[in-house]
Every structure is written in structure tokens, then in C-alpha cells.
Coordinates of C-alpha atoms in Angstrom, one line a residue:
M1 CA 130.6 151.2 124.4
I2 CA 126.6 150.5 125.2
K3 CA 125.6 150.3 121.3
T4 CA 128.9 147.9 120.7
F5 CA 128.3 145.6 123.8
I6 CA 124.4 145.0 122.4
L7 CA 125.4 144.5 118.8
T8 CA 128.2 142.0 120.2
A9 CA 125.6 140.7 122.4
L10 CA 123.3 140.2 119.8
A11 CA 125.9 138.7 117.2
C12 CA 126.7 135.9 119.6
F13 CA 122.8 135.3 120.3
V14 CA 122.8 134.9 116.4
L15 CA 125.6 132.7 116.3
V16 CA 124.5 130.7 118.8
Q17 CA 120.7 130.2 117.6
A18 CA 122.2 129.4 114.2
Q19 CA 124.4 126.7 115.8
A20 CA 121.7 125.3 117.7
Q21 CA 119.4 125.4 114.8
N22 CA 121.7 123.9 111.9
L23 CA 122.1 120.3 111.4
Y24 CA 125.5 119.3 109.6
M25 CA 125.1 119.0 105.7
P26 CA 128.0 117.5 103.3
R27 CA 129.5 119.8 101.2
D28 CA 127.6 117.9 97.9
I29 CA 124.3 118.7 99.8
Q30 CA 125.0 122.4 100.6
H31 CA 125.5 122.7 96.7
A32 CA 122.0 121.6 95.9
Y33 CA 120.8 124.3 98.2
K34 CA 122.9 127.3 97.4
N35 CA 121.5 126.3 93.8
E36 CA 118.1 126.7 94.8
T37 CA 117.0 123.0 93.8
R38 CA 116.3 122.2 97.4
S39 CA 114.7 124.7 100.0
A40 CA 115.8 125.3 103.4
D41 CA 111.9 125.1 104.1
G42 CA 112.1 121.5 103.0
N43 CA 110.2 122.3 99.9
P44 CA 111.5 121.2 96.8
G45 CA 113.6 124.8 95.3
K46 CA 112.3 126.5 92.8
K47 CA 115.1 125.3 90.4
Y48 CA 114.5 121.7 91.5
W49 CA 114.5 119.2 88.4
Q50 CA 114.9 115.5 87.6
N51 CA 115.3 113.6 84.6
Y52 CA 112.8 110.8 83.3
G53 CA 112.5 108.3 80.8
R54 CA 109.9 106.4 78.2
Y55 CA 110.7 102.7 77.9
N56 CA 109.3 100.5 75.9
I57 CA 110.2 97.1 76.6
T58 CA 109.7 93.4 75.1
I59 CA 110.9 90.3 77.2
T60 CA 110.6 86.6 75.6
A61 CA 111.0 84.0 78.4
L62 CA 110.3 80.5 77.2
P63 CA 110.2 78.0 80.7
P64 CA 111.7 76.0 81.4
G65 CA 114.4 77.4 78.8
R66 CA 116.5 80.0 81.1
N67 CA 117.5 82.2 78.3
I68 CA 115.4 85.6 78.8
K69 CA 115.9 87.8 75.6
G70 CA 115.0 91.5 75.4
T71 CA 114.3 94.6 73.2
E72 CA 113.8 98.0 74.6
Q73 CA 113.4 101.7 73.3
I74 CA 114.3 104.3 75.8
T75 CA 113.6 107.8 75.4
Y76 CA 115.6 109.7 77.7
I77 CA 114.6 113.3 78.9
N78 CA 117.6 115.5 80.3
N79 CA 115.8 118.1 82.5
S80 CA 118.5 119.3 84.3
P81 CA 120.8 122.6 83.7
D82 CA 123.7 120.4 82.5
T83 CA 125.3 118.9 79.3
L84 CA 125.7 115.1 79.4
K85 CA 128.3 113.7 77.5
G86 CA 127.7 110.2 78.4
L87 CA 124.8 108.1 79.9
N88 CA 125.3 105.9 82.9
M89 CA 123.8 102.4 82.6
K90 CA 122.3 100.5 85.3
L91 CA 123.2 96.5 84.7
I92 CA 121.9 95.4 88.2
L93 CA 121.8 91.6 86.7
N94 CA 125.9 91.7 86.3
I95 CA 125.9 90.9 90.1
H96 CA 125.6 87.4 88.8
K97 CA 128.7 87.8 86.9
P98 CA 131.8 85.7 88.3
G99 CA 134.4 88.6 89.7
A100 CA 131.5 91.0 90.2
A101 CA 131.5 92.9 93.5
R102 CA 129.7 91.6 96.2
F103 CA 129.3 91.5 100.0
A104 CA 128.6 88.0 100.1
N105 CA 129.7 84.8 98.7
A106 CA 128.2 83.2 95.6
R107 CA 127.2 79.7 95.2
P108 CA 127.6 78.0 91.5
D109 CA 124.2 78.1 91.2
Y110 CA 124.0 81.9 91.5
L111 CA 126.7 82.5 89.0
T112 CA 125.5 83.7 85.4
S113 CA 126.9 85.4 82.6
G114 CA 124.9 88.7 83.5
I115 CA 123.4 90.7 80.9
Q116 CA 124.6 90.6 77.5
I117 CA 124.2 93.6 75.5
D118 CA 123.7 92.4 71.8
T119 CA 123.3 95.9 70.0
F120 CA 123.2 99.5 71.4
L121 CA 121.8 102.2 69.3
I122 CA 122.1 106.0 69.9
N123 CA 119.6 107.8 67.9
G124 CA 119.8 105.2 65.4
K125 CA 123.8 104.6 65.4
A126 CA 125.5 101.5 66.8
K127 CA 127.6 102.1 69.6
K128 CA 130.0 99.0 70.7
V129 CA 129.3 98.1 74.5
N130 CA 131.6 95.5 76.1
S131 CA 129.6 93.2 78.0
D132 CA 132.2 91.5 79.7
I133 CA 132.5 94.1 82.4
A134 CA 131.7 92.2 85.7
S135 CA 130.2 95.7 87.0
T136 CA 126.5 96.8 87.8
N137 CA 127.2 100.3 85.9
Q138 CA 128.3 101.0 82.6
M139 CA 129.2 104.4 81.5
I140 CA 128.3 104.8 77.7
G141 CA 129.5 107.9 75.7
L142 CA 127.3 109.7 73.8
P143 CA 128.5 110.6 69.8
K144 CA 127.0 114.0 70.8
P145 CA 126.1 115.7 73.9
L146 CA 122.8 115.6 75.6
L147 CA 121.8 119.2 75.9
P148 CA 119.7 120.7 78.9
H149 CA 116.0 120.2 77.9
D150 CA 116.6 117.7 75.0
S151 CA 116.4 114.0 74.5
V152 CA 118.1 110.8 73.3
K153 CA 116.7 107.7 71.9
L154 CA 118.3 104.4 72.9
D155 CA 117.7 101.1 71.1
I156 CA 119.2 98.3 72.8
T157 CA 118.8 94.3 72.5
W158 CA 120.1 91.9 75.2
H159 CA 120.0 88.9 76.4
F160 CA 120.6 87.1 80.1
Q161 CA 120.6 83.5 81.6
I162 CA 118.1 83.4 84.5
S163 CA 120.1 81.9 87.7
L164 CA 119.3 79.0 89.0
E165 CA 119.6 80.2 92.6
S166 CA 116.8 83.0 93.3
G167 CA 117.5 85.9 95.5
R168 CA 115.5 89.2 94.7
E169 CA 115.2 86.9 91.5
G170 CA 115.6 84.2 89.7
M171 CA 114.4 80.8 88.9
I172 CA 111.6 79.9 92.0
D173 CA 111.6 76.5 90.4
S174 CA 112.2 75.0 86.8
T175 CA 108.8 76.6 85.5
T176 CA 108.3 79.7 87.9
F177 CA 110.7 82.5 87.5
Y178 CA 110.3 86.3 89.0
L179 CA 111.9 88.5 86.8
A180 CA 113.2 92.1 88.3
Y181 CA 115.9 94.5 87.4
F182 CA 116.0 92.8 83.9
Y183 CA 116.2 95.2 81.6
P184 CA 119.1 98.0 81.1
R185 CA 118.2 101.5 82.3
V186 CA 119.4 104.9 82.3
S187 CA 120.9 105.4 86.1
V188 CA 119.4 108.5 88.1
Y189 CA 121.3 111.6 87.5
D190 CA 120.2 114.0 90.6
D191 CA 121.1 117.6 91.7
Y192 CA 123.0 116.8 94.3
N193 CA 125.4 113.6 93.3
G194 CA 125.4 113.5 89.4
W195 CA 125.3 110.4 88.1
D196 CA 124.3 107.4 90.8
K197 CA 127.2 105.2 90.0
L198 CA 127.0 103.1 93.4
P199 CA 127.8 99.4 92.3
F200 CA 125.1 97.0 93.5
L201 CA 126.5 94.9 95.8
D202 CA 123.5 92.2 96.6
A203 CA 123.0 93.9 99.7
Q204 CA 121.7 97.7 99.6
E205 CA 118.8 98.1 97.6
F206 CA 117.6 100.9 94.7
Y207 CA 117.8 104.3 93.5
N208 CA 115.6 104.7 90.4
D209 CA 113.8 107.7 88.4
F210 CA 109.9 107.7 87.9
N211 CA 109.3 106.8 84.1
D212 CA 106.7 105.8 81.8
Y213 CA 106.9 102.1 80.7
T214 CA 105.0 99.8 78.4
L215 CA 106.1 96.3 79.2
Q216 CA 105.3 93.1 76.6
V217 CA 105.8 89.4 77.9
K218 CA 106.0 86.6 75.5
A219 CA 105.6 83.8 77.4
P220 CA 104.6 79.7 76.3
K221 CA 100.9 78.9 76.2
N222 CA 99.5 77.7 79.8
Y223 CA 102.2 80.3 81.6
V224 CA 100.7 82.8 83.4
V225 CA 102.2 86.3 83.7
W226 CA 101.9 88.7 86.8
A227 CA 103.6 92.2 86.6
T228 CA 104.1 95.7 87.5
G229 CA 101.2 97.6 86.2
T230 CA 97.9 97.4 84.3
L231 CA 97.5 94.5 81.9
Q232 CA 95.9 96.1 78.7
N233 CA 94.9 92.7 76.7
P234 CA 93.2 90.3 79.1
D235 CA 90.7 89.2 76.6
Q236 CA 93.5 88.0 74.4
V237 CA 95.9 86.3 76.8
L238 CA 93.1 84.6 79.1
Q239 CA 90.6 82.1 78.3
P240 CA 86.9 84.1 78.4
E241 CA 85.8 82.3 81.7
Y242 CA 89.3 83.5 83.5
A243 CA 89.4 87.0 81.8
K244 CA 85.6 87.3 83.6
R245 CA 86.8 86.1 86.6
L246 CA 89.8 88.5 87.1
Q247 CA 87.2 91.3 85.7
A248 CA 85.1 90.4 88.5
S249 CA 87.5 90.4 91.1
M250 CA 88.3 94.0 90.3
T251 CA 85.1 94.7 92.3
S252 CA 84.7 91.9 94.8
D253 CA 85.7 91.9 98.6
S254 CA 85.6 88.4 98.8
T255 CA 88.5 86.1 97.3
I256 CA 87.8 85.0 93.7
H257 CA 89.9 81.9 92.5
I258 CA 90.9 83.0 89.1
A259 CA 92.7 79.7 88.5
T260 CA 92.5 77.0 90.8
A261 CA 94.8 73.9 90.8
A262 CA 92.2 72.4 89.3
D263 CA 92.0 74.6 86.4
L264 CA 95.8 74.5 86.0
A265 CA 95.5 70.7 85.4
K266 CA 93.1 71.4 82.1
K267 CA 95.6 73.2 81.0
N268 CA 93.2 75.9 79.3
I269 CA 94.0 79.1 81.3
T270 CA 95.6 81.0 78.7
A271 CA 95.1 81.7 74.8
Q272 CA 96.3 78.6 73.2
N273 CA 98.9 80.1 70.9
D274 CA 102.2 78.7 71.1
V275 CA 103.6 82.0 72.5
N276 CA 101.2 84.8 74.2
T277 CA 102.0 88.4 74.7
W278 CA 101.2 90.1 77.9
I279 CA 101.0 93.7 77.5
W280 CA 101.2 96.0 80.7
K281 CA 101.4 99.5 81.2
A282 CA 102.7 101.6 84.3
N283 CA 103.5 105.4 84.1
D284 CA 105.3 107.4 86.3
I285 CA 106.6 104.7 88.3
S286 CA 110.0 103.5 89.4
D287 CA 110.4 100.1 87.9
M288 CA 108.8 96.9 86.7
A289 CA 108.8 93.3 87.9
V290 CA 107.6 90.1 86.4
G291 CA 106.5 86.6 87.6
I292 CA 105.7 83.7 85.2
S293 CA 104.6 80.3 86.2
D294 CA 102.8 77.3 84.6
H295 CA 101.6 75.7 88.1
Y296 CA 100.5 78.8 90.5
V297 CA 97.2 79.2 91.6
W298 CA 95.7 82.6 91.3
D299 CA 93.7 84.4 93.6
A300 CA 92.4 88.3 93.7
A301 CA 89.9 90.6 95.2
S302 CA 89.9 94.4 95.6
T303 CA 89.4 97.2 98.6
V304 CA 88.4 100.4 98.5
V305 CA 91.4 102.7 99.1
D306 CA 90.0 106.1 98.4
D307 CA 86.7 107.1 100.4
A308 CA 86.3 110.2 98.1
T309 CA 86.7 109.0 94.9
H310 CA 85.7 105.2 95.9
R311 CA 88.7 104.0 94.1
R312 CA 89.3 100.2 94.6
A313 CA 92.9 98.8 94.1
S314 CA 93.1 95.2 93.2
M315 CA 94.8 92.5 95.4
Q316 CA 96.1 89.5 93.7
A317 CA 98.2 86.4 94.6
A318 CA 100.2 83.8 92.8
F319 CA 101.5 80.7 94.7
L320 CA 101.8 77.0 95.2
D321 CA 98.6 75.6 96.3
N322 CA 100.0 73.8 99.1
S323 CA 101.3 77.2 100.5
E324 CA 98.5 77.4 103.5
D325 CA 99.9 81.0 104.2
F326 CA 99.6 82.3 100.8
H327 CA 95.7 81.4 100.6
H328 CA 95.5 83.8 103.3
A329 CA 97.4 86.5 101.1
V330 CA 94.6 88.2 99.0
Q331 CA 92.5 89.1 102.2
N332 CA 95.3 90.0 104.4
G333 CA 96.6 92.2 101.4
R334 CA 93.1 93.9 101.2
N335 CA 93.7 94.7 105.1
S336 CA 96.8 96.1 104.3
L337 CA 95.8 98.4 101.6
S338 CA 92.9 99.6 103.1
W339 CA 94.5 100.1 106.6
L340 CA 97.4 101.8 105.3
S341 CA 95.4 104.0 102.8
H342 CA 93.2 105.4 106.0
N343 CA 95.3 105.2 108.9
W344 CA 99.3 105.2 108.5
P345 CA 100.6 106.7 106.4
G346 CA 96.8 107.6 105.8
I347 CA 97.4 108.4 102.4
P348 CA 95.1 106.6 99.5
Y349 CA 97.3 103.6 98.0
P350 CA 98.6 105.3 95.0
F351 CA 98.3 102.3 92.4
P352 CA 96.0 100.1 90.6
K353 CA 96.8 96.7 92.3
M354 CA 99.4 95.1 94.3
T355 CA 100.3 91.1 93.6
S356 CA 101.8 88.9 96.4
F357 CA 104.0 86.6 94.4
Q358 CA 105.3 83.1 96.3
G359 CA 109.4 83.0 95.9
F360 CA 112.1 83.7 98.5
A361 CA 113.3 87.2 98.6
D362 CA 110.9 88.8 101.1
M363 CA 111.5 91.8 99.0
E364 CA 109.2 95.0 97.3
Y365 CA 108.7 96.2 93.9
P366 CA 106.2 98.4 92.3
M367 CA 102.8 96.9 92.3
M368 CA 104.5 93.6 93.5
V369 CA 105.7 91.7 96.7
N370 CA 108.0 88.4 96.0
D371 CA 107.6 86.9 99.7
S372 CA 108.8 83.6 100.9
H373 CA 106.2 80.8 102.0
N374 CA 106.1 80.1 106.0
D375 CA 104.1 77.9 108.3
D376 CA 103.3 80.4 110.5
V377 CA 100.6 82.4 108.8
H378 CA 100.9 85.2 110.9
F379 CA 104.4 85.9 110.1
S380 CA 103.5 85.6 106.7
Q381 CA 101.3 88.3 107.0
F382 CA 103.7 90.1 109.3
V383 CA 106.3 90.1 106.3
Q384 CA 103.5 90.8 103.8
D385 CA 102.3 94.0 105.7
H386 CA 106.0 95.3 105.8
E387 CA 106.6 94.9 101.9
I388 CA 103.5 96.4 100.8
A389 CA 104.1 99.2 103.0
H390 CA 107.1 99.9 101.0
T391 CA 104.7 101.5 98.4
Y392 CA 105.1 104.8 99.9
F393 CA 108.8 104.6 100.4
P394 CA 110.5 104.6 97.9
F395 CA 107.7 104.1 95.2
Y396 CA 105.5 106.8 96.2
M397 CA 108.8 108.7 97.2
G398 CA 111.6 108.3 94.9
I399 CA 114.1 107.5 98.2
N400 CA 117.8 106.9 97.5
E401 CA 117.8 103.4 99.1
S402 CA 121.4 102.7 98.0
R403 CA 122.6 105.7 100.1
Y404 CA 119.8 106.5 102.9
A405 CA 118.0 102.9 103.4
F406 CA 116.6 104.5 106.6
M407 CA 114.2 106.5 104.6
D408 CA 112.6 103.9 103.1
E409 CA 113.2 100.7 105.5
G410 CA 112.7 102.8 108.5
W411 CA 109.2 103.7 107.5
A412 CA 108.1 100.2 106.3
T413 CA 109.5 99.0 109.9
T414 CA 107.5 101.8 111.6
F415 CA 104.1 101.1 109.3
E416 CA 104.7 97.6 110.1
L417 CA 104.3 97.7 114.0
L418 CA 101.3 100.3 113.4
I419 CA 99.4 97.9 111.3
G420 CA 100.7 94.8 113.3
T421 CA 99.0 96.8 116.2
A422 CA 95.4 97.1 114.9
E423 CA 95.8 93.3 113.8
V424 CA 97.2 91.5 117.0
G425 CA 97.1 93.7 119.5
K426 CA 99.4 95.8 121.5
E427 CA 101.5 93.3 123.2
K428 CA 101.8 91.1 120.5
A429 CA 102.8 93.4 117.9
E430 CA 105.3 95.3 120.4
Y431 CA 106.7 91.7 121.2
L432 CA 107.6 90.9 117.6
Y433 CA 109.1 94.7 117.1
K434 CA 111.3 94.5 120.0
D435 CA 112.5 90.9 119.3
F436 CA 112.8 91.3 115.5
R437 CA 113.9 94.8 115.3
V438 CA 115.1 96.3 118.7
E439 CA 116.9 93.5 120.7
R440 CA 119.6 92.3 118.4
W441 CA 121.0 96.1 118.2
I442 CA 120.6 97.2 122.0
N443 CA 122.3 94.1 123.3
D444 CA 125.2 94.6 120.8
V445 CA 127.9 96.5 121.9
A446 CA 129.9 96.5 118.8
T447 CA 131.2 99.8 117.4
A448 CA 129.2 99.3 114.0
E449 CA 126.1 99.3 115.4
D450 CA 126.3 102.6 117.3
L451 CA 127.3 104.2 114.0
P452 CA 125.2 107.4 113.1
V453 CA 122.1 107.1 111.1
I454 CA 122.8 109.4 108.9
T455 CA 126.1 107.6 107.9
P456 CA 125.6 106.5 104.1
S457 CA 124.2 103.2 103.7
S458 CA 126.4 102.8 100.6
E459 CA 129.6 103.1 103.6
L460 CA 128.2 100.2 105.7
R461 CA 128.3 96.7 106.3
G462 CA 128.4 96.3 109.9
G463 CA 125.4 98.3 111.3
Y464 CA 123.8 98.2 108.0
G465 CA 120.6 96.4 109.3
N466 CA 120.3 98.6 112.5
N467 CA 120.7 101.6 111.1
S468 CA 118.3 101.0 107.9
Y469 CA 115.4 99.3 110.3
G470 CA 115.3 99.5 113.8
K471 CA 117.0 102.6 114.7
P472 CA 115.3 104.9 112.1
S473 CA 111.9 103.6 112.9
L474 CA 112.2 104.3 116.5
S475 CA 113.2 107.8 116.0
Y476 CA 109.9 108.2 113.8
L477 CA 108.2 106.5 116.8
A478 CA 109.7 108.8 119.1
L479 CA 108.7 111.8 117.1
K480 CA 105.0 110.5 116.7
D481 CA 105.1 109.9 120.7
M482 CA 106.5 113.7 120.8
L483 CA 104.2 115.8 118.5
G484 CA 101.1 113.7 119.1
D485 CA 99.2 111.9 116.0
A486 CA 97.5 114.5 114.8
L487 CA 100.7 117.1 114.3
F488 CA 103.0 114.3 113.5
K489 CA 100.5 112.8 110.6
K490 CA 99.9 116.5 109.6
A491 CA 103.8 116.8 108.9
L492 CA 104.0 113.7 107.9
H493 CA 101.5 114.6 104.8
G494 CA 103.4 117.6 104.5
Y495 CA 106.5 116.1 103.7
M496 CA 105.2 113.2 101.1
D497 CA 102.9 115.7 99.5
R498 CA 105.8 118.3 98.5
W499 CA 108.0 115.0 97.4
H500 CA 105.8 112.8 96.0
G501 CA 107.4 111.5 92.7
K502 CA 110.8 113.5 93.2
H503 CA 113.9 112.4 94.8
P504 CA 114.1 113.6 98.6
I505 CA 117.1 113.5 100.9
P506 CA 117.5 113.5 104.6
W507 CA 117.5 116.8 105.0
D508 CA 114.3 117.6 103.2
Y509 CA 112.5 115.1 105.4
F510 CA 114.4 117.0 108.9
N511 CA 113.2 120.6 107.1
S512 CA 109.7 119.6 106.0
M513 CA 108.8 118.2 109.4
S514 CA 110.0 121.3 111.4
N515 CA 108.4 123.5 108.6
V516 CA 104.9 121.7 108.4
S517 CA 104.8 121.2 112.5
G518 CA 105.8 124.8 113.2
R519 CA 108.5 123.8 115.7
N520 CA 111.9 123.7 115.0
L521 CA 112.9 119.8 115.5
N522 CA 116.7 119.8 114.8
W523 CA 117.4 119.6 118.2
F524 CA 115.9 115.9 117.8
F525 CA 116.8 115.1 114.8
N526 CA 120.6 115.9 115.3
N527 CA 120.1 113.7 118.5
W528 CA 119.1 110.7 116.7
F529 CA 120.7 110.9 113.3
F530 CA 123.6 112.6 114.1
T531 CA 125.5 111.0 117.1
N532 CA 126.2 107.5 118.2
Y533 CA 124.1 107.4 120.8
Y534 CA 122.0 104.2 122.1
I535 CA 119.2 104.0 125.1
D536 CA 120.2 103.7 128.3
L537 CA 118.5 105.8 131.0
A538 CA 119.4 105.8 134.7
L539 CA 117.1 106.1 137.5
Q540 CA 119.3 108.0 140.2
N541 CA 117.3 109.0 142.7
V542 CA 113.8 109.8 144.2
S543 CA 113.5 112.6 146.7
K544 CA 110.7 114.2 148.5
A545 CA 109.5 117.8 147.1
K546 CA 107.1 120.4 147.4
G547 CA 103.4 118.8 146.4
G548 CA 104.8 115.2 145.9
Y549 CA 108.8 114.2 144.7
T550 CA 111.3 114.5 142.0
A551 CA 112.9 111.8 140.4
A552 CA 116.6 112.6 139.1
I553 CA 117.1 110.6 135.4
K554 CA 120.3 110.7 133.5
N555 CA 120.5 109.6 130.1
I556 CA 123.6 107.5 129.7
G557 CA 122.9 106.5 126.0
G558 CA 121.9 109.3 125.0
F559 CA 119.1 109.1 122.4
A560 CA 116.1 111.2 123.1
V561 CA 113.3 108.5 123.8
P562 CA 109.9 108.4 125.7
F563 CA 109.8 106.4 128.6
D564 CA 107.0 106.1 131.7
V565 CA 107.5 106.6 135.3
K566 CA 105.8 103.7 136.8
L567 CA 105.2 104.2 140.7
T568 CA 104.3 102.2 143.4
Y569 CA 102.7 103.6 146.4
T570 CA 102.9 102.0 149.9
D571 CA 99.2 101.8 149.9
G572 CA 99.6 99.3 147.1
T573 CA 98.3 101.3 144.4
S574 CA 100.6 102.1 141.3
E575 CA 100.2 104.4 138.4
S576 CA 102.4 105.5 135.6
L577 CA 103.4 108.9 134.3
H578 CA 104.2 109.3 130.4
Q579 CA 107.2 111.3 129.5
T580 CA 107.4 112.5 125.4
P581 CA 111.1 112.6 124.2
G582 CA 110.5 116.8 124.7
V583 CA 111.6 116.4 128.1
W584 CA 115.3 116.0 126.8
E585 CA 115.1 119.4 124.5
K586 CA 116.9 121.5 126.8
N587 CA 119.0 118.8 128.6
Q588 CA 119.9 115.8 126.6
K589 CA 121.6 114.2 129.6
Q590 CA 120.1 115.0 132.7
I591 CA 116.5 115.7 133.5
T592 CA 114.2 116.1 136.7
V593 CA 110.7 114.6 136.6
N594 CA 108.2 116.0 138.9
I595 CA 106.2 113.8 140.5
K596 CA 102.9 115.4 141.9
T597 CA 101.0 113.1 144.9
G598 CA 100.0 113.4 148.2
K599 CA 100.6 109.4 148.7
T600 CA 103.9 108.1 149.6
I601 CA 106.0 106.5 147.1
Q602 CA 107.6 102.8 148.0
S603 CA 109.6 102.4 144.1
A604 CA 109.9 103.8 140.9
V605 CA 110.5 102.1 137.7
L606 CA 111.7 103.6 134.1
D607 CA 109.9 101.5 131.6
G608 CA 110.8 102.4 127.9
G609 CA 108.4 99.6 126.4
I610 CA 109.6 99.3 122.6
F611 CA 112.7 101.8 123.5
M612 CA 114.7 98.7 124.8
D613 CA 117.2 100.1 127.4
A614 CA 120.9 98.6 127.2
D615 CA 121.3 98.2 131.2
L616 CA 118.1 97.7 133.1
S617 CA 120.1 97.4 136.2
N618 CA 119.9 101.2 137.1
N619 CA 116.3 101.7 136.0
K620 CA 114.7 100.8 139.3
F621 CA 114.8 103.1 142.9
I622 CA 113.5 102.0 146.1
I623 CA 112.8 104.3 148.7
K624 CA 114.0 103.5 152.0

């Protein structure tokens, strides 16, 4: 009986511990762990794989003509253990087609005929493709199945008309184009979901493999081209003086005006061929983007991003000369690249350059941002900081933004606050963070706003913004507060090192942070990601106790947040006692805070700072 009792008790203990430590995991994700492509300690599994392609793309853009023509050769390598009978092609620009599914109404200037496939060859054999389909996904059957560890070659020619209305891409003005998602690409085939067939609805963002690219952009003389990657032939496309200025900027801390308004007026910046071919290369990167203009001024400088190797990264800007904020873009960008490299996340900027291009999107791309002009120079810096911060998520880490946007936007929002604190001070940075990222959520009682953060982004409409930006950012900052900067950075770097150039999912983040920190953080992740909690603390009572006082605090909203107990004593003095989220580990609904003091407390107030409370009426207690 005693032995049976002990074994039963032990079994119950193990069961309770397992339940306490495990997070909910969808069945498709469970299969990935069962198949050993992902590991319970947060590492890629011993059987992890991902596919990739080699893209050789040529596009011709002849502004003010809106017709863009392209050819590409793709070598797609199947590293998966599966035999693929077809390839799912992403045709993102079909979002412009009449009849395409999208979250918002489209104005006439947004609509085009989308991508028109002219020829599609598979290993040299023609395949008929229907270009009338108004979808951003198109499954193309293969004449011969693609076996594991084999490759297939695609030759595609296509054309599209750039949209008059610019969003994430399109016409900025009649002779300035921003081209993004402009080429047919093979969508991600991964270990937990297979083909990524989520439609692009002009809201949620993107999920791409890491590929190698050679891009040739054919543009008329006197048009400058900026793009992702490294320009291979500056001496062939630029006149010697401007090629010399570009080269000098690569080692200059000071801004060099590569092409000024006066230079542009001379119409002698580029080689004077009727059409110039600009060649760009970028390897192990998730996408390419292109900006073209005949009247954008061009500034550049550089900064050291890696002290160990003294590697510098180029910071460039292309913009209208009358946009005052963009005249600061290069130096602000230098600050961003250096600060992010040396502080948070504290990983050297991984690419050779960054270009800030004036457009309308406030949107990130590998090595480029397409940002709008703002009369407030400081707000422009705030936006540019956020977009450059995306370098790490999703371009250093291959995040599935379409499904788990919080793994990307939440981090950019976090870095935006941290770098902002260094730039404008804690008070101003936190005011902007609260006003821009927290207030509209915490004061909105709509059901959709309190859906769990883990809810796939693809299933959200209401609540998408707050679940992608503010709420996850608060969770990252709460974890930083709880672990302390040193341990938090160690765990974050462990996660990023493991999944750099790969495709992490939320459970990889959860497991890595616990594993590297040496602490079981599942209670914290369950609290922040798998519940419909919000922030609302109540200070129920402050009573005398041995050695001082005790404060009874109820967590009405449920989130495990840090907070300060601000005390005012009868002698007129005051102090603040900080509590990390760790106080909620054992009981997430009710805690007692011990206050050791020999003074007499007059009043106490709970203050969450950026962790804004939904109901401030119950945050203060006055001792009578």
C-alpha cells in the first residue's frame, strides 16, 4: 500500500509538473516536434530543413511609362524529405487585380491587371499559366515530381503595370517608382505547414525563404536606381565623379551629397546610354526591392557596426530635396545602425547597407525602408528607427509575418522604445510609446482587442494591430524587467543565434528563452500569449505588519506586469518600490508585497509606467 501510494503520488506530481510546464501547441506544430525538425530545448531539430532558391532577375522600367517587364531564372532546391508534385508561386502584385481578396476597399488608381505571365518554362518545357486568376497564390503542377534533395529550373517572363496609387509599392510620382514584390517567387514550403498558401490581403505581411539573388535593373539615362544588395557596377552606370562620391561615402562618418539638386539639373549623373543596366547582388536574403527616380537627391555615409572586425555599413537616402526630415535620414540612420548593433539587440547589423527611400508606406524591406515625409523631423526619426529595426526580425530571422506578426512587429516596437530612450530621453520616449502603442489598446474594451496574442495573425482583423505591436512588445519588455538586462540579452542572443537564417515559430522562441536563461518561463509565456488578459491592478489594502506594512494587490486584468509601489510618508518623504513580473509566478491573481520601513505611510499608489492600467480608480490607497 505504501509503495502504491508513493508511486501514485509521484505520478500525480509528474502530471501536475508536466501540465504546469507545457504550453498549448497546435497539432500541426506537434508534428514538427515529433518529426524532430524542431527541438523541445528551442534549437532547430536534428532533422530541420528548409528550401531555397537562386534567383537571376532582370527587370526593365522606363518611367514615365508604367509597364514593367521582367525575366527570371529560378533554381529551386528541395531540401525537404517530401516529394513535391507542384510549386506554389507567390504573385503578390495580383492584390491590385479587380476581384482580388483584400481587407480594404481599393480606389481606381490602385487597380491594375496584376502580374501577367508571358512564358513559364519548367526545366525547359513550356507550362501554360492562367494570368486571369485574381489571387496572390497560384499552384503550378510539375510535369515530373521534384524529389527530395533535387532541384528544378524555372524560366519565367512576365510584365505588370505599376499602380498609380502607391502603398507598399507603386508610383511615388510620375518619374519615381518603388518596386516591391515585383517578381514571381516560389513560396515557402516548411516543416509544419507545408506550402504557405495564405493570401496577401494588403494587411498582414510576408513570409519568405532565404535565397541568393542577382538583380539587373534596366532604366533610362539620368535615372538613378537604388536596390537591396550591393551594386556591382557603379563605374559603368555612374559618371566618374558620382561613382567617386559613392565610394568615398563607404568610409565616411560625415554625410556626402552624392547627387544634389544642382547635380540633377545637369542631367549628367549616370552613364549617357539610352538605357543603363544596374546590377545588384545579395545572398542569403529574403527579398529584393528597388527604387527609381530622375529627381531624388542622394546622400550617403557609413558607420562601424562590428567592433571586432571594424566592418562598416553604408547608410544612404534618396528623397525630394524639399523634404527637410530626409536631409537628416543618413545621420539618423547611422545612429540606428550603430545603436542597434551595439545595444539592443546588440548584434552587428548583418548587411552591407541600408537605404531610406522617400515614399508613402512606412514599410521595411531587406536593406531598404520606404518611409513617408513628415514635417516633424523627430517623428520621422522614430518611424525610420522602427523600420530599420526590422532588419533583425524578419530579415535576420526568417519570421512568418503572415501567421505570427508579433514575432516581428513586437520586437521592432520594443527596439523603437529602447533606441528612442537613448535619443530623446526616457520621458519623451515612453510618452510616445504609450500614446502610439498602448493607449488605444488598454482603453478599448472591444472583444477583439483581448484575443490571445498567439492567435494567428491570418485569423485576425479587429485586434491585429495591438496583437502584433503593443501587447507583444509589452511582454518582451516585461520579460526584460524580470530577467534583468544581462540574462535577457543572453537568452535573446541564444534564440537569435540558433534561428538566424532559419524559420522560427513562437514555440522556438518560448523554448529557447527558457533553455538559455536556465529558467522555466512557461508560466510567463502562457500568461502573456495564451490568455485574453489585459492590464488592471487594484491596490486593495495597506496594513501594518511586523517590520513595516503589507500591501494586498489584486490582478484583475491578469497580465504579469511589473509595477512600482509609490509610497508617501507622513513626514513628507517618499519612495518607490519596484516589483518585477516575477511576483506573479506563484499566484497570478493575488499577491502581498512586504514593505519594510520604520516610517508611517500616508498613502500608496500603484504605477505601471508604460504598462498602462485599464482602471486607475483602484490604484491608490490612503491610510486613515
